[in-house]
Amino acid sequence: MIDSIEKKKGKYGHLPWYRRYEFLYPFMIIYAALIIFVMPPVSRLNIFGYLMLIVAVVIYVFVLVAVQTDREKPNWLKNIFAFGVILIFGLFFYRYSGARWSEVGHYFFNMDVMRRTGFMEVGEAATTTNWELMFRALWTAIEIFLMSAVLSTLLALLLAVVRVIVNDKLLNFFIELYVDVFRAVPSIALLLVIYFSLPYAGILLSPFATGVLALTLIEGAYLCEVFRSGIEAIHKNQVESARALGMTAWKAMKLVVLPQSIKIVLPPYTNRMIGLMKRTAECSVIAIAEILQTARQLQSWYANATPLIIGALMYMIFLFPLTRAATILERRRKSA
Amino acid sequence: MKYQRDSLQSRKDFIEQWKVRYHHLPWYRRYEFILPAFIAVLLFTILALPSYGKPEGAVDTLLIGIIFFAFFAVAILILMDREKPVLLKRISSITVIGLFFWFFYRYSGAQWDRFRYQFFNISMLEGVGELYLIGLWVTLRLSVVSALIAMVIGLVLGILRSLKNPVLEIFLMIYIDFFRAMPLIVNMVIVFYALPFLGINLNAFWSAALALILMNSAYQAEIFRAGIESIPRRQVQAARALGMRPMQVMRLVVLPQAVRVILPPLSNNLVSLVKDTAVAYVITLPELLTQARHAVIWKRNPTPMIVSTFIYLATLLPFIHFIRLQERRSKRWLRK
Amino acid sequence: MAQEVNSASPIEMIRIVDLEKYFAKLHVLKGITTTIHKGQVVSVIGPSGGGKSTFLRCMNRLEEPSSGSIFIENVDITDHRIDINKIRTDIGMVFQDYNLFPHLTAIQNVMLAPVHVRRVKPKEAEEHGMELLKRVGVTDKAKEYPFNLSGGQQQRVAIARSLAMRPKIMFFDEPTSALDPEMIREVLDVMQTLAESGMTMVVVSHELGFIREASNRVMILVDGKIIEEGTPDEVFNTPQNQRTKDFLSKIL
């Protein structure tokens, strides 16, 4: 017994105190006990309580990193420790966020609200359910997305090709100016300016056209950068060798540059498209009946947050897999 | 006489030479085509197109569109041609830009006589200064607070991700992808309008900050992880072989190199964070855009809105330009 | 000539007993037992994939050995109780692809470890560093960043960086195989003067000329085992093992 303790001491003698089992095991046990028995149950905390909470979180993160970076700890311990820490953070949120969890079902997942009809009781709307309204809104969002996706892609392709291939100083200056300006303007500001300010000067656009125009202008600027860097990443050597084989500039572009560029451009392009779909939600500020706008109206009419949650879920169903796919694409390109 | 005959002969020669010289060019690149085309399109623009005002009917619109793109195509032909003189190129690029603005001036349907009064009317800014100051202060505070907190959380999550623990990996992946897929505006609306149903009451400022922090920490976690992982293992091993401890390796070798990888995307992220503070407009936080909107309603003149857009531009444009320069420089550094 | 001095006073520097290394299921080192004395210059050659690099990297535990012991100056470095970072300061290592730190100048590269690991004053470290750069012949490039140096210059700075820790042993992991032919000579010259100064060295290399001239012992490592060792003359001129003969016939 004593021998084995001595042996253990010898084995772990070189470790700093915070990486020894003598510290880690009691730490985990005492902390778990503290959380279960000593800390207050579901409630709000005062300022001091929240400070303590932050301190606890910081300590946990440090110990977590210390355990995870330790080469000599077995993997099962690392996994259990990580799982425990996540669990405890979840517990913290459950207990001390001050939410009335019993009402989540009623306010956030109330399908009854969604099944009701007669929202605002105007004309046709009297017989449509709120589900249908939400799906119509989804379709509007998709329409805006598709229109501005196609238009901005065309615009950006044109500008990027002019920038890289034509490479005329004056044109470059104006293209760069366009790109920088529309990357610096918040999309909401642009929407508001086009929709509420341009009519003062006699330019009247429908909400839908405003949405498509604003999103196209902004997205075109970002995509122009994406395409430009995609083409430039290939440009020089490859084009030179293609030209040396007797290809014309256009053929070199079509046969050599574009196929390679597409691979480079695809991950950031997917990311931009995800961003564009997200940005259609901002069209709600100019009264387009897209997802967010409809959800908010329903929410305030029924005093229930379910439509908002459904709206958020609609975005998630589309965008979560896409985000994942974009990440994987990006990784694959980097590892290739 | 002799002189005349000589010159006549040489003129013939000249035409012969001309033919030989440009024989290899396809018809659309020869001067015989390009110069007349150039001038014809210009003349057509000036003489045949309808005068000021919004084009009425599809025919006019189509005509204007076709004319512009025809001109654009001819200009591109000139600009892409290596053998055309610089002067001609300059003239054509200037004409393209000029024509673009000219068309916009003529056919956008804007009442330009009211333009200055409506959009750049300094007298309408009287008394608005205080609104702007409040708005700027709120925007600044919101940007700084959420940027700092998001960076701390992002760094911690990034380090945790680079540890490669499967349990943490799954959890962080879900967190990061969720908040990258969720539109910021939806997130903000849910925090501000939906959470109170559960008894979680955050004021507008902290709702906006929370939504910004959640989204940007997710983006930044990826940035930091990519930065840390971009340092090749052999760099770490070279440092370890010199007897450095893991923390020293991190501090002296990994982080100084990772900074160069992290800095461009991080500063891009921070710029878009500042821009995204404008989204807080929808939860009535008195930030710059909201205040400008108030001023527009008060003065019945859109100048304040235009000015606020220019404030965003003036603050963010230099950053965007600087980041672009940095990006180019760091790419050069990495290529070596 | 250095050989005679060493054989007269053999002080044990490295002793390896039954060293084995697995990468998952791949058996890379299959029981290596050998002793290296102070002042010896040992060349390790063998076909690629034979475990030469792994062998070197196990000796300063950049790779954890799967089993067996490695004694450096009679300290078992596979024992977890020892502080491997202290041991590593006594062992210099030069890599195939130089691995200079690209964010630091040549002289900063050389100074970094002495200042932060040995806690030498920056000024002293700089003086010593300049001296070393002079020894390897790149004084004029001291203030340049690695990407402004040629491969040969980078590798010589890397040697200086290792020497700055005043190591007792130097490991060279194919130091010339990433270099252009005209730069190989300058690096080998530096290594040769180092060998003549009595440094204990273990070199993984294919430079037969260098091995003949500078080293006094050659090990042939095939399939994770040392199949033959001896002086360069013995191994190159009268190989005993059939596989040695096969290998030598390919490279000579």
PDB file of N, CA and C in Angstrom, chain B residues 234-235 237-245 248 252-253 256-257 333 336, chain C residues 57 83 85 88 91 95 97 99-103 112 116-117 119 147 165:
ATOM      1  N   ARG B 234       5.947  21.288 -37.369  1.00  0.00           N
ATOM      2  CA  ARG B 234       7.401  21.263 -37.249  1.00  0.00           C
ATOM      3  C   ARG B 234       7.935  22.506 -36.548  1.00  0.00           C
ATOM      4  N   GLN B 235       7.180  23.629 -36.656  1.00  0.00           N
ATOM      5  CA  GLN B 235       7.578  24.815 -35.909  1.00  0.00           C
ATOM      6  C   GLN B 235       7.527  24.534 -34.413  1.00  0.00           C
ATOM      7  N   GLN B 237       7.715  21.645 -33.015  1.00  0.00           N
ATOM      8  CA  GLN B 237       8.733  20.664 -32.640  1.00  0.00           C
ATOM      9  C   GLN B 237      10.110  21.290 -32.577  1.00  0.00           C
ATOM     10  N   ALA B 238      10.385  22.219 -33.521  1.00  0.00           N
ATOM     11  CA  ALA B 238      11.686  22.898 -33.456  1.00  0.00           C
ATOM     12  C   ALA B 238      11.824  23.635 -32.148  1.00  0.00           C
ATOM     13  N   ALA B 239      10.740  24.276 -31.702  1.00  0.00           N
ATOM     14  CA  ALA B 239      10.783  25.007 -30.443  1.00  0.00           C
ATOM     15  C   ALA B 239      10.917  24.061 -29.262  1.00  0.00           C
ATOM     16  N   ARG B 240      10.194  22.927 -29.328  1.00  0.00           N
ATOM     17  CA  ARG B 240      10.294  21.953 -28.239  1.00  0.00           C
ATOM     18  C   ARG B 240      11.718  21.382 -28.172  1.00  0.00           C
ATOM     19  N   ALA B 241      12.330  21.184 -29.326  1.00  0.00           N
ATOM     20  CA  ALA B 241      13.675  20.620 -29.344  1.00  0.00           C
ATOM     21  C   ALA B 241      14.675  21.568 -28.705  1.00  0.00           C
ATOM     22  N   LEU B 242      14.333  22.856 -28.674  1.00  0.00           N
ATOM     23  CA  LEU B 242      15.216  23.813 -28.002  1.00  0.00           C
ATOM     24  C   LEU B 242      14.960  23.848 -26.503  1.00  0.00           C
ATOM     25  N   GLY B 243      14.026  23.017 -26.035  1.00  0.00           N
ATOM     26  CA  GLY B 243      13.789  22.928 -24.606  1.00  0.00           C
ATOM     27  C   GLY B 243      12.697  23.842 -24.092  1.00  0.00           C
ATOM     28  N   MET B 244      11.894  24.446 -24.973  1.00  0.00           N
ATOM     29  CA  MET B 244      10.825  25.327 -24.497  1.00  0.00           C
ATOM     30  C   MET B 244       9.670  24.515 -23.942  1.00  0.00           C
ATOM     31  N   ARG B 245       8.979  25.108 -22.958  1.00  0.00           N
ATOM     32  CA  ARG B 245       7.785  24.469 -22.409  1.00  0.00           C
ATOM     33  C   ARG B 245       6.576  24.805 -23.280  1.00  0.00           C
ATOM     34  N   GLN B 248       5.566  28.352 -23.299  1.00  0.00           N
ATOM     35  CA  GLN B 248       6.536  29.207 -23.989  1.00  0.00           C
ATOM     36  C   GLN B 248       6.404  29.062 -25.499  1.00  0.00           C
ATOM     37  N   LEU B 252       5.848  32.323 -27.537  1.00  0.00           N
ATOM     38  CA  LEU B 252       6.971  32.865 -28.299  1.00  0.00           C
ATOM     39  C   LEU B 252       6.949  32.467 -29.761  1.00  0.00           C
ATOM     40  N   VAL B 253       6.366  31.315 -30.056  1.00  0.00           N
ATOM     41  CA  VAL B 253       6.450  30.825 -31.444  1.00  0.00           C
ATOM     42  C   VAL B 253       5.078  30.762 -32.130  1.00  0.00           C
ATOM     43  N   PRO B 256       2.760  34.561 -32.016  1.00  0.00           N
ATOM     44  CA  PRO B 256       3.257  35.635 -32.896  1.00  0.00           C
ATOM     45  C   PRO B 256       3.080  35.326 -34.373  1.00  0.00           C
ATOM     46  N   GLN B 257       3.190  34.046 -34.733  1.00  0.00           N
ATOM     47  CA  GLN B 257       2.983  33.696 -36.140  1.00  0.00           C
ATOM     48  C   GLN B 257       1.500  33.630 -36.477  1.00  0.00           C
ATOM     49  N   TRP B 333       3.810  37.748 -47.731  1.00  0.00           N
ATOM     50  CA  TRP B 333       4.688  37.224 -46.693  1.00  0.00           C
ATOM     51  C   TRP B 333       4.568  35.709 -46.603  1.00  0.00           C
ATOM     52  N   LYS B 336       6.315  33.445 -49.483  1.00  0.00           N
ATOM     53  CA  LYS B 336       7.767  33.221 -49.483  1.00  0.00           C
ATOM     54  C   LYS B 336       8.119  31.924 -48.775  1.00  0.00           C
TER      55      LYS B 336
ATOM     56  N   ARG C  57      14.358  11.243 -33.334  1.00  0.00           N
ATOM     57  CA  ARG C  57      13.369  12.008 -32.597  1.00  0.00           C
ATOM     58  C   ARG C  57      12.990  11.331 -31.293  1.00  0.00           C
ATOM     59  N   ASP C  83      12.587  16.113 -16.118  1.00  0.00           N
ATOM     60  CA  ASP C  83      12.031  17.225 -16.882  1.00  0.00           C
ATOM     61  C   ASP C  83      12.678  17.208 -18.262  1.00  0.00           C
ATOM     62  N   ASN C  85      12.374  18.987 -20.767  1.00  0.00           N
ATOM     63  CA  ASN C  85      12.808  20.264 -21.332  1.00  0.00           C
ATOM     64  C   ASN C  85      14.246  20.586 -20.950  1.00  0.00           C
ATOM     65  N   ARG C  88      16.423  18.480 -23.108  1.00  0.00           N
ATOM     66  CA  ARG C  88      16.451  18.947 -24.497  1.00  0.00           C
ATOM     67  C   ARG C  88      17.382  20.138 -24.685  1.00  0.00           C
ATOM     68  N   ILE C  91      20.595  18.978 -25.884  1.00  0.00           N
ATOM     69  CA  ILE C  91      20.640  18.289 -27.167  1.00  0.00           C
ATOM     70  C   ILE C  91      20.206  19.264 -28.255  1.00  0.00           C
ATOM     71  N   PHE C  95      16.908  20.307 -38.307  1.00  0.00           N
ATOM     72  CA  PHE C  95      15.886  19.595 -39.079  1.00  0.00           C
ATOM     73  C   PHE C  95      16.169  19.676 -40.566  1.00  0.00           C
ATOM     74  N   ASP C  97      14.035  20.594 -42.956  1.00  0.00           N
ATOM     75  CA  ASP C  97      13.540  21.830 -43.570  1.00  0.00           C
ATOM     76  C   ASP C  97      13.782  23.039 -42.670  1.00  0.00           C
ATOM     77  N   ASN C  99      13.226  24.846 -40.358  1.00  0.00           N
ATOM     78  CA  ASN C  99      12.300  25.235 -39.298  1.00  0.00           C
ATOM     79  C   ASN C  99      12.739  26.461 -38.521  1.00  0.00           C
ATOM     80  N   LEU C 100      13.314  27.434 -39.210  1.00  0.00           N
ATOM     81  CA  LEU C 100      13.557  28.709 -38.532  1.00  0.00           C
ATOM     82  C   LEU C 100      12.217  29.348 -38.237  1.00  0.00           C
ATOM     83  N   PHE C 101      12.175  30.207 -37.211  1.00  0.00           N
ATOM     84  CA  PHE C 101      10.921  30.886 -36.895  1.00  0.00           C
ATOM     85  C   PHE C 101      10.779  32.079 -37.826  1.00  0.00           C
ATOM     86  N   PRO C 102       9.776  32.059 -38.717  1.00  0.00           N
ATOM     87  CA  PRO C 102       9.731  33.079 -39.777  1.00  0.00           C
ATOM     88  C   PRO C 102       9.432  34.479 -39.271  1.00  0.00           C
ATOM     89  N   HIS C 103       8.951  34.617 -38.034  1.00  0.00           N
ATOM     90  CA  HIS C 103       8.610  35.954 -37.554  1.00  0.00           C
ATOM     91  C   HIS C 103       9.788  36.630 -36.862  1.00  0.00           C
ATOM     92  N   LEU C 112      16.596  33.457 -29.160  1.00  0.00           N
ATOM     93  CA  LEU C 112      15.303  33.201 -28.517  1.00  0.00           C
ATOM     94  C   LEU C 112      15.387  32.190 -27.370  1.00  0.00           C
ATOM     95  N   HIS C 116      14.969  32.868 -23.247  1.00  0.00           N
ATOM     96  CA  HIS C 116      13.740  32.467 -22.568  1.00  0.00           C
ATOM     97  C   HIS C 116      13.836  31.131 -21.860  1.00  0.00           C
ATOM     98  N   VAL C 117      14.769  30.282 -22.263  1.00  0.00           N
ATOM     99  CA  VAL C 117      14.867  28.981 -21.606  1.00  0.00           C
ATOM    100  C   VAL C 117      16.031  28.974 -20.622  1.00  0.00           C
ATOM    101  N   ARG C 119      17.568  31.682 -19.609  1.00  0.00           N
ATOM    102  CA  ARG C 119      17.532  32.945 -18.867  1.00  0.00           C
ATOM    103  C   ARG C 119      18.857  33.688 -18.927  1.00  0.00           C
ATOM    104  N   PHE C 147      12.940  34.445 -44.715  1.00  0.00           N
ATOM    105  CA  PHE C 147      12.566  34.310 -46.126  1.00  0.00           C
ATOM    106  C   PHE C 147      13.481  35.109 -47.044  1.00  0.00           C
ATOM    107  N   MET C 165      22.447  27.061 -27.460  1.00  0.00           N
ATOM    108  CA  MET C 165      22.099  26.494 -26.157  1.00  0.00           C
ATOM    109  C   MET C 165      23.296  25.767 -25.537  1.00  0.00           C
TER     110      MET C 165
END
